[in-house]
Amino acid sequence: MIAFHVLIPARLESSRLPEKMLADVAGKPLVVRVWERARSSGAQSVHVATDHARIADAVLAAGGQVVRTGSDHDSGTSRLAEAVDRLGLDDSALVVNVQGDEPAVPVACIRQLAQLLQHHPETDLATLWMPITIRDEWQDPNVVKLLTDHQGLALYFSRAPIPAMRASGWPERLARRHVGMYGYRAGSLRCWSELPTSALAEAEALEQLRALQAGWKIICEQACAPIPAGVDTLEDLEAMRRWFGEHGAIEGD
């Protein structure tokens, strides 16, 4: 069994769905459902990294673990960087980031990220992708696409439809949707704040481009299981409640 840790960044504010981390999903707060799913992955530890007392109280009441962080973070990665320091994790420790609004994430995909890092010791970061099978999704700027080399190392991430087609049609067998799950080495997270700013990251509003432009090696692999959408809107929340009603609280994968 690969040794790894899970960190779940969680903030209370949300522009599209206020206080969604505390929204009820099958009788428990959303963030607690995420913590339960992550705990079933076999991780050495699972912590919710938050700056808000209400989120911390909800997790602690459910028997979970919390690491308190500052309120001035501009990204989830920045919050995780503080969390690994507060937890005192060794630089070589493997850390999987599970988003606080994705309670249906397959446990197998959490493990997959840790395995990717272990099997590719020369890399700083691991992430996943899924094939794009619908042309409209390839053209949608809200869907992040990625390109890799033959070894699976990231070449670029973009909101643009890549790879572009010189002729008509679209690259049906080449288009990939980036899945916003990451695995890090704790030492890499500690270096995050020292990375230079990135014009590419600012232009695309994609923080992973900051790492890529700084020279980080990002290993990518097709997700081993379908990953349901997270919760961003009230409609997403209702869909997630229905999902839990159909599948139960914990997936046995």
JSON list of N, CA, C and O in Angstrom, two decimals, residues 4 14 53 73 130 136 157 175 182 218 242:
[
{"chain": "A", "resi": 4, "resn": "PHE", "atom": "N", "xyz": [0.29, 7.86, 1.63]},
{"chain": "A", "resi": 4, "resn": "PHE", "atom": "CA", "xyz": [-0.01, 9.21, 1.15]},
{"chain": "A", "resi": 4, "resn": "PHE", "atom": "C", "xyz": [-0.98, 9.89, 2.11]},
{"chain": "A", "resi": 4, "resn": "PHE", "atom": "O", "xyz": [-1.58, 9.24, 2.97]},
{"chain": "A", "resi": 14, "resn": "SER", "atom": "N", "xyz": [-18.53, 31.44, -1.42]},
{"chain": "A", "resi": 14, "resn": "SER", "atom": "CA", "xyz": [-18.70, 30.91, -2.77]},
{"chain": "A", "resi": 14, "resn": "SER", "atom": "C", "xyz": [-19.66, 31.82, -3.51]},
{"chain": "A", "resi": 14, "resn": "SER", "atom": "O", "xyz": [-20.77, 32.06, -3.04]},
{"chain": "A", "resi": 53, "resn": "ALA", "atom": "N", "xyz": [-14.22, 28.80, 11.14]},
{"chain": "A", "resi": 53, "resn": "ALA", "atom": "CA", "xyz": [-14.58, 28.02, 12.33]},
{"chain": "A", "resi": 53, "resn": "ALA", "atom": "C", "xyz": [-15.79, 27.13, 12.10]},
{"chain": "A", "resi": 53, "resn": "ALA", "atom": "O", "xyz": [-15.85, 26.00, 12.62]},
{"chain": "A", "resi": 73, "resn": "HIS", "atom": "N", "xyz": [-5.34, 33.41, 1.45]},
{"chain": "A", "resi": 73, "resn": "HIS", "atom": "CA", "xyz": [-4.87, 32.61, 0.32]},
{"chain": "A", "resi": 73, "resn": "HIS", "atom": "C", "xyz": [-5.64, 32.95, -0.96]},
{"chain": "A", "resi": 73, "resn": "HIS", "atom": "O", "xyz": [-6.86, 33.13, -0.93]},
{"chain": "A", "resi": 130, "resn": "MET", "atom": "N", "xyz": [-9.73, 13.12, -18.77]},
{"chain": "A", "resi": 130, "resn": "MET", "atom": "CA", "xyz": [-10.73, 12.24, -19.36]},
{"chain": "A", "resi": 130, "resn": "MET", "atom": "C", "xyz": [-10.87, 12.59, -20.84]},
{"chain": "A", "resi": 130, "resn": "MET", "atom": "O", "xyz": [-10.69, 13.75, -21.24]},
{"chain": "A", "resi": 136, "resn": "ASP", "atom": "N", "xyz": [-18.81, 20.15, -28.68]},
{"chain": "A", "resi": 136, "resn": "ASP", "atom": "CA", "xyz": [-19.14, 21.37, -27.93]},
{"chain": "A", "resi": 136, "resn": "ASP", "atom": "C", "xyz": [-18.31, 21.47, -26.66]},
{"chain": "A", "resi": 136, "resn": "ASP", "atom": "O", "xyz": [-17.96, 22.58, -26.23]},
{"chain": "A", "resi": 157, "resn": "PHE", "atom": "N", "xyz": [-1.91, 23.42, -20.76]},
{"chain": "A", "resi": 157, "resn": "PHE", "atom": "CA", "xyz": [-3.31, 23.42, -20.36]},
{"chain": "A", "resi": 157, "resn": "PHE", "atom": "C", "xyz": [-3.95, 24.67, -20.95]},
{"chain": "A", "resi": 157, "resn": "PHE", "atom": "O", "xyz": [-3.32, 25.75, -20.95]},
{"chain": "A", "resi": 175, "resn": "ALA", "atom": "N", "xyz": [-8.56, 15.09, -28.14]},
{"chain": "A", "resi": 175, "resn": "ALA", "atom": "CA", "xyz": [-9.01, 16.09, -27.18]},
{"chain": "A", "resi": 175, "resn": "ALA", "atom": "C", "xyz": [-9.19, 15.47, -25.80]},
{"chain": "A", "resi": 175, "resn": "ALA", "atom": "O", "xyz": [-9.78, 14.40, -25.65]},
{"chain": "A", "resi": 182, "resn": "TYR", "atom": "N", "xyz": [-5.26, 16.80, -8.07]},
{"chain": "A", "resi": 182, "resn": "TYR", "atom": "CA", "xyz": [-3.81, 16.87, -8.11]},
{"chain": "A", "resi": 182, "resn": "TYR", "atom": "C", "xyz": [-3.18, 16.03, -7.01]},
{"chain": "A", "resi": 182, "resn": "TYR", "atom": "O", "xyz": [-3.73, 15.88, -5.92]},
{"chain": "A", "resi": 218, "resn": "ILE", "atom": "N", "xyz": [4.88, 17.81, -14.73]},
{"chain": "A", "resi": 218, "resn": "ILE", "atom": "CA", "xyz": [3.54, 17.41, -14.33]},
{"chain": "A", "resi": 218, "resn": "ILE", "atom": "C", "xyz": [3.17, 16.14, -15.08]},
{"chain": "A", "resi": 218, "resn": "ILE", "atom": "O", "xyz": [3.02, 16.15, -16.30]},
{"chain": "A", "resi": 242, "resn": "ARG", "atom": "N", "xyz": [-29.37, 13.67, -5.25]},
{"chain": "A", "resi": 242, "resn": "ARG", "atom": "CA", "xyz": [-29.98, 12.53, -5.92]},
{"chain": "A", "resi": 242, "resn": "ARG", "atom": "C", "xyz": [-28.96, 11.40, -6.09]},
{"chain": "A", "resi": 242, "resn": "ARG", "atom": "O", "xyz": [-29.29, 10.22, -5.94]}
]
